[in-house]
PDB file of N, CA and C in Angstrom:
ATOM      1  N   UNK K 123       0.838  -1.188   0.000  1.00  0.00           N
ATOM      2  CA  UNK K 123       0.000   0.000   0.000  1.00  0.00           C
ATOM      3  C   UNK K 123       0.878   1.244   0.000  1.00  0.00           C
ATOM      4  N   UNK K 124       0.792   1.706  -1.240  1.00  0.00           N
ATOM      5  CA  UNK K 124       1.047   3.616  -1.430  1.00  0.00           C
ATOM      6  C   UNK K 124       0.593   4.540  -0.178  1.00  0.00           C
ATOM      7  N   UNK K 125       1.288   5.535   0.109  1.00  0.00           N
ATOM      8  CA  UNK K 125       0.839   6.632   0.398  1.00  0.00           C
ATOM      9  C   UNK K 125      -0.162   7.230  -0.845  1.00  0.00           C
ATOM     10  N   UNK K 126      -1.489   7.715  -0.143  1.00  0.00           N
ATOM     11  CA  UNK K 126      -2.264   8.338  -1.214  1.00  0.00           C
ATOM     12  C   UNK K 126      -1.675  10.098  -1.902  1.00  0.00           C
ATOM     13  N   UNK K 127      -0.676  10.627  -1.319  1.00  0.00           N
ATOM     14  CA  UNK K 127      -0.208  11.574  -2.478  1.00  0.00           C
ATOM     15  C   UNK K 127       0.904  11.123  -3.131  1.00  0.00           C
ATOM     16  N   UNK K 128       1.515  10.245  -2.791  1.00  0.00           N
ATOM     17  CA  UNK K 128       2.062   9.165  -3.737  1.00  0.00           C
ATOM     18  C   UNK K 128       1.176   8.901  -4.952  1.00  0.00           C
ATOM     19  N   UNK K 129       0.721   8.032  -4.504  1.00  0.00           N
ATOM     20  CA  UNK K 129      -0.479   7.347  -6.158  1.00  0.00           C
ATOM     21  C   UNK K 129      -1.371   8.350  -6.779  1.00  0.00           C
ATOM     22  N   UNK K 130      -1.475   9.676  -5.674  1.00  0.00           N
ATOM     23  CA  UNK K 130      -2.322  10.997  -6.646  1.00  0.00           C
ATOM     24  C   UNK K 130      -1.357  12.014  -7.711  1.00  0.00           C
ATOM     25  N   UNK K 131      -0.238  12.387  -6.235  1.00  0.00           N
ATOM     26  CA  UNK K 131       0.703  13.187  -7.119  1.00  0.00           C
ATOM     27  C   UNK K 131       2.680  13.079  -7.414  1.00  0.00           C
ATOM     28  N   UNK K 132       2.248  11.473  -7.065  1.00  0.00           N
ATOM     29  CA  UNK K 132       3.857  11.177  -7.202  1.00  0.00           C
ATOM     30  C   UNK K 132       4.639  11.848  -6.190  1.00  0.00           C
ATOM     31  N   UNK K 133       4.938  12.394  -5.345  1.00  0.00           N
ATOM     32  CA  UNK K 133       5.319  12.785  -4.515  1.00  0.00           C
ATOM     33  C   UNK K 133       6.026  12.075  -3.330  1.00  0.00           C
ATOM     34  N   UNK K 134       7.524  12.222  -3.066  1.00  0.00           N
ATOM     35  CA  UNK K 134       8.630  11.958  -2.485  1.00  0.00           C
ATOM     36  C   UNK K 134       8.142  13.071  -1.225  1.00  0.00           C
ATOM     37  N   UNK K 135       8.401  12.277   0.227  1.00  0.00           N
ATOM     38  CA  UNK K 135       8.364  13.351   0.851  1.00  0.00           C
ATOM     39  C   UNK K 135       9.501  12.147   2.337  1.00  0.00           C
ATOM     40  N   UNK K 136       9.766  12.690   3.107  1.00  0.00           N
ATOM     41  CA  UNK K 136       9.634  11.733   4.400  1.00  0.00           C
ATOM     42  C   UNK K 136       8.835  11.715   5.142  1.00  0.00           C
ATOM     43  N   UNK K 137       7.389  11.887   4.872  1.00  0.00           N
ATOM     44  CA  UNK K 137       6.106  11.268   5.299  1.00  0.00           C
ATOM     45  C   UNK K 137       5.978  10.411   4.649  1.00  0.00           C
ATOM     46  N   UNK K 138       6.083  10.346   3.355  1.00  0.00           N
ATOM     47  CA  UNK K 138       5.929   9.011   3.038  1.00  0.00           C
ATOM     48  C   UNK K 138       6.514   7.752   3.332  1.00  0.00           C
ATOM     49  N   UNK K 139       7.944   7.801   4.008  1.00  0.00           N
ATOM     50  CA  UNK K 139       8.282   6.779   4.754  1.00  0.00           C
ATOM     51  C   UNK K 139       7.889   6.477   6.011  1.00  0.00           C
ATOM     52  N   UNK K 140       7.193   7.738   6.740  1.00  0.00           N
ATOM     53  CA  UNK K 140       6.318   7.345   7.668  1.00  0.00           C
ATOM     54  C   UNK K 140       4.843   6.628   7.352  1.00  0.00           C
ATOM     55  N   UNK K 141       4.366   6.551   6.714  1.00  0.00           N
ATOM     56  CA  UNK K 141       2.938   6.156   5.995  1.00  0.00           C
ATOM     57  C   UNK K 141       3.814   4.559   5.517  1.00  0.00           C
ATOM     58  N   UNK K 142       4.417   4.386   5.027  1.00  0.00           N
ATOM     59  CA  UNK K 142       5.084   2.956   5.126  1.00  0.00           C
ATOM     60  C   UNK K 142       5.346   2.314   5.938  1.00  0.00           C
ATOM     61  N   UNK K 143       6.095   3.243   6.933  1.00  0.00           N
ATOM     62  CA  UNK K 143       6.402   2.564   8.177  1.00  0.00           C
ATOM     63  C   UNK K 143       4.746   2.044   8.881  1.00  0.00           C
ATOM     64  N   UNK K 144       3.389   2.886   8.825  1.00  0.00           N
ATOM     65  CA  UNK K 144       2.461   2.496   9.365  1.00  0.00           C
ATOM     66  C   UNK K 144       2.054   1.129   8.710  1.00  0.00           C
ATOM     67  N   UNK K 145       2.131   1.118   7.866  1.00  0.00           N
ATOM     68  CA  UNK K 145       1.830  -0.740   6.620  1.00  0.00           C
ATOM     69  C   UNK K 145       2.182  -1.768   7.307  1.00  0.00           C
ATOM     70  N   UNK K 146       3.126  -1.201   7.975  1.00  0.00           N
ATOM     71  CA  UNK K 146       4.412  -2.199   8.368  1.00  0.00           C
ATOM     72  C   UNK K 146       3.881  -2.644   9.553  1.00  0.00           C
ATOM     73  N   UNK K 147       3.778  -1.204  10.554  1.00  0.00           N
ATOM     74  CA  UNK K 147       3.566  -1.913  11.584  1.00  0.00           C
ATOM     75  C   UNK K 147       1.978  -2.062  11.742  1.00  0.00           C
ATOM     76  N   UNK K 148       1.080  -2.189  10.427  1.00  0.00           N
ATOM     77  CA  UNK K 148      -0.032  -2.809  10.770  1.00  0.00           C
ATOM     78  C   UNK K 148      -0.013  -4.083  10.315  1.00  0.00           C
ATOM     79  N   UNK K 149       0.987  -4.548   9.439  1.00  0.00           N
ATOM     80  CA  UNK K 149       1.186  -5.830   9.449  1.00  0.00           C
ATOM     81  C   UNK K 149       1.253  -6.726  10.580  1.00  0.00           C
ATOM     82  N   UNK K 150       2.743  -6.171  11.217  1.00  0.00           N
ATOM     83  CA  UNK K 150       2.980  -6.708  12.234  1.00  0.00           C
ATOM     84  C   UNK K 150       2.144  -6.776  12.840  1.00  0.00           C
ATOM     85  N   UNK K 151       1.147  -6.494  13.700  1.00  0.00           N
ATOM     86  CA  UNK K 151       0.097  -6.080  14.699  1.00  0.00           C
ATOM     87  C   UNK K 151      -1.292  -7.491  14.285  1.00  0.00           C
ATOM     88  N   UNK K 152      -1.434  -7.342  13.004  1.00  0.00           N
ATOM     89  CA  UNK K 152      -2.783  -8.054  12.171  1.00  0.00           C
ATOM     90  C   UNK K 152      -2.203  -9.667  12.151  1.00  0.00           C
ATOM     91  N   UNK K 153      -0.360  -9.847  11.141  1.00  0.00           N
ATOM     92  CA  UNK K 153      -0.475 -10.781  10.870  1.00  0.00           C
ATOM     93  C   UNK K 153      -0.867 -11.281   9.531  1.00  0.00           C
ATOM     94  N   UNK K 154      -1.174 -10.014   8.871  1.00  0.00           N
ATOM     95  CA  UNK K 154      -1.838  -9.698   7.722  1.00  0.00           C
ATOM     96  C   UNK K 154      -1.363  -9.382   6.594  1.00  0.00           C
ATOM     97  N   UNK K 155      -0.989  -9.361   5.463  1.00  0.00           N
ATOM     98  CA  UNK K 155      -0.455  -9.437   4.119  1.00  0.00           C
ATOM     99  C   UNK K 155      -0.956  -7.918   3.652  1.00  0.00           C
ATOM    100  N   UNK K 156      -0.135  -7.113   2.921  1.00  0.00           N
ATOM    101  CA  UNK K 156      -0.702  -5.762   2.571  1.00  0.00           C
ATOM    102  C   UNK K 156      -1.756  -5.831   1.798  1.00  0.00           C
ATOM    103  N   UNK K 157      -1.451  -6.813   0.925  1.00  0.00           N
ATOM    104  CA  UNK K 157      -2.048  -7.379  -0.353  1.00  0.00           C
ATOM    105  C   UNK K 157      -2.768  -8.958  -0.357  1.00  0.00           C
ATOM    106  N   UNK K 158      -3.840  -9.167   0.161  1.00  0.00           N
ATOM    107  CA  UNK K 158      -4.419 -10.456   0.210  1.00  0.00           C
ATOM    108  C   UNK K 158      -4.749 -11.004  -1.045  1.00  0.00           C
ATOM    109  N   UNK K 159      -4.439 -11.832  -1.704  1.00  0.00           N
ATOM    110  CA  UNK K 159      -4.691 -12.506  -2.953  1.00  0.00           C
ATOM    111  C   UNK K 159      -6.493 -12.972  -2.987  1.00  0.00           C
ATOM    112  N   UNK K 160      -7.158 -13.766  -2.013  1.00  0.00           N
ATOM    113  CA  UNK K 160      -7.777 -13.822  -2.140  1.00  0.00           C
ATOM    114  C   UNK K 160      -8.887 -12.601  -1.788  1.00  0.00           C
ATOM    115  N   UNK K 161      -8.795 -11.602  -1.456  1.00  0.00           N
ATOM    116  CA  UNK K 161      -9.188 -10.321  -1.067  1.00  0.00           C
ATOM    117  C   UNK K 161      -8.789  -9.371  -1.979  1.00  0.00           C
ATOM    118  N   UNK K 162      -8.900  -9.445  -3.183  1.00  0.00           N
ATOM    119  CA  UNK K 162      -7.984  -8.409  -4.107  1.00  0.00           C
ATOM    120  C   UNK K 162      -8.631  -7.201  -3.462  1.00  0.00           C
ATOM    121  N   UNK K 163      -9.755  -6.580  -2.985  1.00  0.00           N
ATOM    122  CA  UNK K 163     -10.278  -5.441  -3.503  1.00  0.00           C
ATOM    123  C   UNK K 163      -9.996  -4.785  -2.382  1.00  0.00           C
ATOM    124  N   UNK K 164      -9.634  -5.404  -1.196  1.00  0.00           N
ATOM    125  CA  UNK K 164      -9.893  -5.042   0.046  1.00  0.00           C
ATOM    126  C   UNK K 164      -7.668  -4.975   0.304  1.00  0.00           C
ATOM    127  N   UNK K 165      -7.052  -3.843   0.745  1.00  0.00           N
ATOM    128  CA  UNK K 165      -6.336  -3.697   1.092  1.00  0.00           C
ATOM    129  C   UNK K 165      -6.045  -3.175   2.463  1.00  0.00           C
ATOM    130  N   UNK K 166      -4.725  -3.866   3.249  1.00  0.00           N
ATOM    131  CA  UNK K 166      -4.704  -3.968   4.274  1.00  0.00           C
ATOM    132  C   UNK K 166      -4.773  -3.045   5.128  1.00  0.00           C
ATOM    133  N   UNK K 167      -4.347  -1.700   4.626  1.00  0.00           N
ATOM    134  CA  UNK K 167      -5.253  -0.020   5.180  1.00  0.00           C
ATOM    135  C   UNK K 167      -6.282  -0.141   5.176  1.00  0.00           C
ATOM    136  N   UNK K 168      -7.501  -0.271   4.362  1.00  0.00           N
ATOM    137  CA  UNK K 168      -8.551  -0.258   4.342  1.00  0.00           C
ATOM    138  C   UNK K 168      -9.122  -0.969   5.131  1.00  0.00           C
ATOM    139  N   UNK K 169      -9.059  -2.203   5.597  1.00  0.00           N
ATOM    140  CA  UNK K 169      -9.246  -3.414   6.608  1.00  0.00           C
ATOM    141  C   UNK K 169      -8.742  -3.060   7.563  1.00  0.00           C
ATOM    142  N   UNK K 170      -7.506  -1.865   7.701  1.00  0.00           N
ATOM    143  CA  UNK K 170      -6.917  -2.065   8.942  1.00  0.00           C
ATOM    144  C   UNK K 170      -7.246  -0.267   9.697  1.00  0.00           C
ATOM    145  N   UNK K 171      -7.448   0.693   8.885  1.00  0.00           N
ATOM    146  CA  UNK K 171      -8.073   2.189   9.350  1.00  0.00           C
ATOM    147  C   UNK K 171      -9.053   2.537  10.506  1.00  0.00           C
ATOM    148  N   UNK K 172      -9.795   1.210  10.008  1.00  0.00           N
ATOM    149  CA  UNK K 172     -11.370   1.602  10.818  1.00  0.00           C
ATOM    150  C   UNK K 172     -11.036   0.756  12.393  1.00  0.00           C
ATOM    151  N   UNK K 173     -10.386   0.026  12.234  1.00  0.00           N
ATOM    152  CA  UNK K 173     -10.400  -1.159  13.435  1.00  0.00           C
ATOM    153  C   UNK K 173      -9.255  -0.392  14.104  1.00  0.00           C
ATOM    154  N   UNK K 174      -7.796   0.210  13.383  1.00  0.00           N
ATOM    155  CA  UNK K 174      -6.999   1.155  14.536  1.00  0.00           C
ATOM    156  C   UNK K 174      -7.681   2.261  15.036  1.00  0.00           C
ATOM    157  N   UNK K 175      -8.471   3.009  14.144  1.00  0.00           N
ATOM    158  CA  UNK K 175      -9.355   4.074  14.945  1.00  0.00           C
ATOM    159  C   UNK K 175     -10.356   3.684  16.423  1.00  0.00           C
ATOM    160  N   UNK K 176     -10.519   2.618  16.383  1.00  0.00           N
ATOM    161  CA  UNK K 176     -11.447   2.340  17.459  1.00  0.00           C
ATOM    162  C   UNK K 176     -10.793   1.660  18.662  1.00  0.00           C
ATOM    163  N   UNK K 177      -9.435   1.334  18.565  1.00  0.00           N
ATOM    164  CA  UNK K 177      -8.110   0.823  19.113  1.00  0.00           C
ATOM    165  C   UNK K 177      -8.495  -0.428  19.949  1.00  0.00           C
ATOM    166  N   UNK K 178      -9.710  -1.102  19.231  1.00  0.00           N
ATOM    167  CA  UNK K 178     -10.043  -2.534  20.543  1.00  0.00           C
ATOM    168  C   UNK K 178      -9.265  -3.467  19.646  1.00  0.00           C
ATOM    169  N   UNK K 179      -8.112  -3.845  20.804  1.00  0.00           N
ATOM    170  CA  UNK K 179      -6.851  -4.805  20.525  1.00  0.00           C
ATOM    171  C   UNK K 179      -7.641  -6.424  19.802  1.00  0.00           C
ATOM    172  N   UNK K 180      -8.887  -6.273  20.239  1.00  0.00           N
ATOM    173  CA  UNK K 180      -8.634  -7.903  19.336  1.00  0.00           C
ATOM    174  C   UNK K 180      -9.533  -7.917  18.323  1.00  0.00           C
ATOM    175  N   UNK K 181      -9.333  -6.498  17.534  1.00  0.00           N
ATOM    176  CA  UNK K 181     -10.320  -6.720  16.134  1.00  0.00           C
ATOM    177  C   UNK K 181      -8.844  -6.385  15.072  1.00  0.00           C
ATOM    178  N   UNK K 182      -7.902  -5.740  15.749  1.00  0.00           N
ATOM    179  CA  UNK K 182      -6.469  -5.530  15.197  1.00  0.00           C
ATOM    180  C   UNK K 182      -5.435  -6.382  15.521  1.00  0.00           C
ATOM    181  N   UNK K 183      -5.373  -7.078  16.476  1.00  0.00           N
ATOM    182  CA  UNK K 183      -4.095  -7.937  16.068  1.00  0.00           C
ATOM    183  C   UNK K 183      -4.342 -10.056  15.880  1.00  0.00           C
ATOM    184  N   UNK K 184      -3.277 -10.062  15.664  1.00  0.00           N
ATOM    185  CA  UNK K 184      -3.379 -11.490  15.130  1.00  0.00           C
ATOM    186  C   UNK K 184      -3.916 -11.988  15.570  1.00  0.00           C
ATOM    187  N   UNK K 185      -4.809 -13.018  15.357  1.00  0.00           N
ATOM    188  CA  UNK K 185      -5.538 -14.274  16.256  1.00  0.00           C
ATOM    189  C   UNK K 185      -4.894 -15.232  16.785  1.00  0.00           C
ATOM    190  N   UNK K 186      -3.610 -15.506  16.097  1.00  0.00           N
ATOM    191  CA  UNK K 186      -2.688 -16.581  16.543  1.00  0.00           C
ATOM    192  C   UNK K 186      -1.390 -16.256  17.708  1.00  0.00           C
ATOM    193  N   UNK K 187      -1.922 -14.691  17.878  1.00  0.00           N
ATOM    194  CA  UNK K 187      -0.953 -13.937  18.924  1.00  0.00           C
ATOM    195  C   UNK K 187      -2.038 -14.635  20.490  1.00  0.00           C
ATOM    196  N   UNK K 188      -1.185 -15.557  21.534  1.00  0.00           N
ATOM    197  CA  UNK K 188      -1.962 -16.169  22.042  1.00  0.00           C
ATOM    198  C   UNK K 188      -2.124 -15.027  23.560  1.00  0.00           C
ATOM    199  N   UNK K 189      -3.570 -15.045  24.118  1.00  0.00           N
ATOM    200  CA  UNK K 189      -3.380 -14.082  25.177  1.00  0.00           C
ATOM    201  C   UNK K 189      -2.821 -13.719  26.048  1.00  0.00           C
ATOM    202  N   UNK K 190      -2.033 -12.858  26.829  1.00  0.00           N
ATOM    203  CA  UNK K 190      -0.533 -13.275  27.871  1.00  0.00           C
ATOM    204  C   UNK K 190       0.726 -13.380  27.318  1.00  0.00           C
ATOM    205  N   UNK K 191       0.387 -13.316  26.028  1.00  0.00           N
ATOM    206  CA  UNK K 191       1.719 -13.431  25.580  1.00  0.00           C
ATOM    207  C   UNK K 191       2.726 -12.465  24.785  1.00  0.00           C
ATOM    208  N   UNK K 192       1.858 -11.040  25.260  1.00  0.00           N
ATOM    209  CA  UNK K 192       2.437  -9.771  24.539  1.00  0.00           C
ATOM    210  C   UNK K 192       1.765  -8.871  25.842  1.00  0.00           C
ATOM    211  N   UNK K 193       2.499  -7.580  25.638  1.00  0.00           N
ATOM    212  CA  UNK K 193       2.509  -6.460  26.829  1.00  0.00           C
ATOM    213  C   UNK K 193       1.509  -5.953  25.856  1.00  0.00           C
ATOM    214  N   UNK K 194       0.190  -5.688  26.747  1.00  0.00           N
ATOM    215  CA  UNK K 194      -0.746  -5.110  26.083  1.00  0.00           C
ATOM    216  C   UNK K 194      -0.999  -3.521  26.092  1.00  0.00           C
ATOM    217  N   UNK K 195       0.057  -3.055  27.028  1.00  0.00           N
ATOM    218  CA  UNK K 195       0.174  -1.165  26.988  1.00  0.00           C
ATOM    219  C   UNK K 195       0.950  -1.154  25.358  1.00  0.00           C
ATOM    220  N   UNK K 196       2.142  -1.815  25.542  1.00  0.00           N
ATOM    221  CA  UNK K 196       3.210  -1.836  24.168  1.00  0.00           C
ATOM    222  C   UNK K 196       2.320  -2.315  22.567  1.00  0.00           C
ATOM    223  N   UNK K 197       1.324  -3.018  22.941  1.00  0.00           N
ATOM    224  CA  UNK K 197       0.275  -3.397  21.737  1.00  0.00           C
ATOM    225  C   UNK K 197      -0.567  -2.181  21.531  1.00  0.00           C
ATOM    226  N   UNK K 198      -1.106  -1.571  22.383  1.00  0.00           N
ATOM    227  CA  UNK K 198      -1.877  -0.101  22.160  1.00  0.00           C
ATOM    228  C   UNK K 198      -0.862   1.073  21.554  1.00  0.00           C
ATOM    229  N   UNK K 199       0.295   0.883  22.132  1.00  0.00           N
ATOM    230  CA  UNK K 199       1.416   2.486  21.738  1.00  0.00           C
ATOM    231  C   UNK K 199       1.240   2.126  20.589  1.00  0.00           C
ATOM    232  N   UNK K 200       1.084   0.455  19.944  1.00  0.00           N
ATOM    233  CA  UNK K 200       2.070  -0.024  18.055  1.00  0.00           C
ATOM    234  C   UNK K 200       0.740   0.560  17.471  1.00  0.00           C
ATOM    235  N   UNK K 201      -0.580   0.364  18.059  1.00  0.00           N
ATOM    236  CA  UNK K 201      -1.647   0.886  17.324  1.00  0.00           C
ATOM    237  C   UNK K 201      -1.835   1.853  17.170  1.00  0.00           C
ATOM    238  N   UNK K 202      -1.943   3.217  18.195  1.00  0.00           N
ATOM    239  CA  UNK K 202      -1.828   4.162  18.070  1.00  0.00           C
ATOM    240  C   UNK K 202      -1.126   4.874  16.905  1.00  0.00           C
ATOM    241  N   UNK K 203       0.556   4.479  16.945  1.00  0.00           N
ATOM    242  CA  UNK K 203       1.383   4.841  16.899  1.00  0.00           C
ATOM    243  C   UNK K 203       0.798   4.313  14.717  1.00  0.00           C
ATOM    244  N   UNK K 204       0.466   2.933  14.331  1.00  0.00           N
ATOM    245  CA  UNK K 204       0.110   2.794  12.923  1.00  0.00           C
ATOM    246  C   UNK K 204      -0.966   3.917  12.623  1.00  0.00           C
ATOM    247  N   UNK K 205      -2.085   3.769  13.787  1.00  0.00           N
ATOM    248  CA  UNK K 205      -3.143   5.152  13.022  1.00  0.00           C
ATOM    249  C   UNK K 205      -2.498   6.181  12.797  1.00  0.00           C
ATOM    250  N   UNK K 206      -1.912   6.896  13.324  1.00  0.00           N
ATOM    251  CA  UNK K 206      -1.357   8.302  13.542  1.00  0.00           C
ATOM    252  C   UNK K 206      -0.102   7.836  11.979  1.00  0.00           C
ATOM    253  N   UNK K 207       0.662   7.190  12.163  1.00  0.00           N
ATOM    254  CA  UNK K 207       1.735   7.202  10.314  1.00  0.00           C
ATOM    255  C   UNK K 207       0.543   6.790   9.266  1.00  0.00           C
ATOM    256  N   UNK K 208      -0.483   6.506   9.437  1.00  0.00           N
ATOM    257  CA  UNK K 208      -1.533   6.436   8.163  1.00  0.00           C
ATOM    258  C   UNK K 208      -2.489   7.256   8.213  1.00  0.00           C
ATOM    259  N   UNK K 209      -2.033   8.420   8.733  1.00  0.00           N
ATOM    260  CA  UNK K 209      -2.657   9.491   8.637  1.00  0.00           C
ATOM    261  C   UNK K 209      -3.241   9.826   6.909  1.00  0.00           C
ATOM    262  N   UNK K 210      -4.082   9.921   6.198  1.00  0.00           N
ATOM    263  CA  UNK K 210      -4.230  10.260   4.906  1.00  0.00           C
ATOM    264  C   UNK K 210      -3.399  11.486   4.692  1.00  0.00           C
ATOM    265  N   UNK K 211      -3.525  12.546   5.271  1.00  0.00           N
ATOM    266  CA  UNK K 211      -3.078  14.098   5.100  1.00  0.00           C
ATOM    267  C   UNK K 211      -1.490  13.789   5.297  1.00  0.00           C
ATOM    268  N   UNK K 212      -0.404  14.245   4.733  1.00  0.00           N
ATOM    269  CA  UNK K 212       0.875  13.808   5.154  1.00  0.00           C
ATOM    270  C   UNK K 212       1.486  15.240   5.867  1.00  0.00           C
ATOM    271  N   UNK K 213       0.428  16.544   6.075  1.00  0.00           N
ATOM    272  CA  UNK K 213       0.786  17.032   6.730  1.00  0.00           C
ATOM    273  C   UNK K 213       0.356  17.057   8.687  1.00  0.00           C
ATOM    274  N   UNK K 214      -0.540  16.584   8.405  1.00  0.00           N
ATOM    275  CA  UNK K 214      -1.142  15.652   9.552  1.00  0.00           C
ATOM    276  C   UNK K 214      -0.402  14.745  10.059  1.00  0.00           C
ATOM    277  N   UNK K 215       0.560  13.870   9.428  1.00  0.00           N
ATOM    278  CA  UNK K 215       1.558  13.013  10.056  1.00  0.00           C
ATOM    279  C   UNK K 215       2.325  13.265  11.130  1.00  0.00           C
ATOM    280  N   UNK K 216       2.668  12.690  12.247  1.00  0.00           N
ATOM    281  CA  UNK K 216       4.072  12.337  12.613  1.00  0.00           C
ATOM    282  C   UNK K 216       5.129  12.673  12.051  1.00  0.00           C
ATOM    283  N   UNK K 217       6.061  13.187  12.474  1.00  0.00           N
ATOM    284  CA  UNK K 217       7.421  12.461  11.873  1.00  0.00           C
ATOM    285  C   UNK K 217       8.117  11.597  13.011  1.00  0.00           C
ATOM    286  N   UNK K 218       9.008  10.415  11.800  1.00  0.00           N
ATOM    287  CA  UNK K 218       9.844   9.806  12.433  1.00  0.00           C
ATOM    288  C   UNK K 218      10.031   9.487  13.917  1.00  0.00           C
ATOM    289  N   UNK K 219      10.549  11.054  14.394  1.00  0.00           N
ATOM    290  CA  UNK K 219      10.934  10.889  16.008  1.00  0.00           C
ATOM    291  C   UNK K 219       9.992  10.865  16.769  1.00  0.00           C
ATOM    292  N   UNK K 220       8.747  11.862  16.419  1.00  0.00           N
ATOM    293  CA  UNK K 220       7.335  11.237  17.096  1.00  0.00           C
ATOM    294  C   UNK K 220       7.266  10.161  16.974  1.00  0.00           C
ATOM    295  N   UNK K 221       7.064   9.022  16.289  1.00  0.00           N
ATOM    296  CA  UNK K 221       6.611   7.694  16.191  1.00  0.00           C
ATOM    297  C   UNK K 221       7.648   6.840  17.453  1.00  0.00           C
ATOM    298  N   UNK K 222       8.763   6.849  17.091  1.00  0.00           N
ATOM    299  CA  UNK K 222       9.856   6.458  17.882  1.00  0.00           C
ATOM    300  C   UNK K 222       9.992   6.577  19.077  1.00  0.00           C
ATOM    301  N   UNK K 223       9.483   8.061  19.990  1.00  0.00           N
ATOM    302  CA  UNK K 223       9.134   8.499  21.384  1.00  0.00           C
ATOM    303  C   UNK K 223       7.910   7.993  21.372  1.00  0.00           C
ATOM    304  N   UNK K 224       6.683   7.850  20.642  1.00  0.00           N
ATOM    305  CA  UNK K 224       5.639   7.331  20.941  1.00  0.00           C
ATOM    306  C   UNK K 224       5.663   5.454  21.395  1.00  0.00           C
ATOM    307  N   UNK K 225       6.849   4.837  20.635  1.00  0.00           N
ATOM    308  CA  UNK K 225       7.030   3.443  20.629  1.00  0.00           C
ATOM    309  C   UNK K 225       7.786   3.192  21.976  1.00  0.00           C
ATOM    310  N   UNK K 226       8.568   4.032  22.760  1.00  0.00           N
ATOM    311  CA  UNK K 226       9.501   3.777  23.631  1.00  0.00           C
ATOM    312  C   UNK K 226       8.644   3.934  24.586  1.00  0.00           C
ATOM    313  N   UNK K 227       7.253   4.663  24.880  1.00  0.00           N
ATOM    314  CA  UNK K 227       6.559   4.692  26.197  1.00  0.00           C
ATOM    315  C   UNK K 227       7.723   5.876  26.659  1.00  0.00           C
TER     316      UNK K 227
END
């Protein structure tokens, strides 16, 4: 998944490596493929926007992540921390060192 002023106006920025970095760590978090083959239409932002906005940990992370077995303050900062780098607006973003002080607690 693109940053959307990426795929609108081509645009290089270092928000856009923050907006990557959020892919990433909504992967991590889901367990989830950016790109589901059998899900063509549905991409893993889109599946994954609405469920970090509402931040209830077990509609966002893996099912096979077993309970007890992850720090669940450190599972809320990674969510937070993906909504806020998939910010649509890339002036709305984070940068970098926000995300990073946000991940360290």
């Amino acid at each position: 998944s693109l940053a959307p002023e990426y795929l609108m106006y081509g645009k290089v920025t270092d928000k856009l490596d923050v907006y990557s970095f959020g892919v990433v760590l909504l992967e991590l978090l889901s367990g989830r493929k950016p790109i589901e083959p059998s899900k063509a239409q549905e991409s893993l932002v889109i599946w994954g926007k609405p469920k970090l906005k509402s931040r209830k940990l077990k509609e966002v992370i893996d099912p096979m992540l077993e309970e007890g077995s992850f720090e669940e303050c450190q599972m809320r900062r990674m969510i937070l921390a993906a909504a806020l780098c998939l910010t649509r607006s890339p002036r709305l973003r984070p940068n970098m060192s926000q995300i990073l002080r946000l991940l360290k607690g």
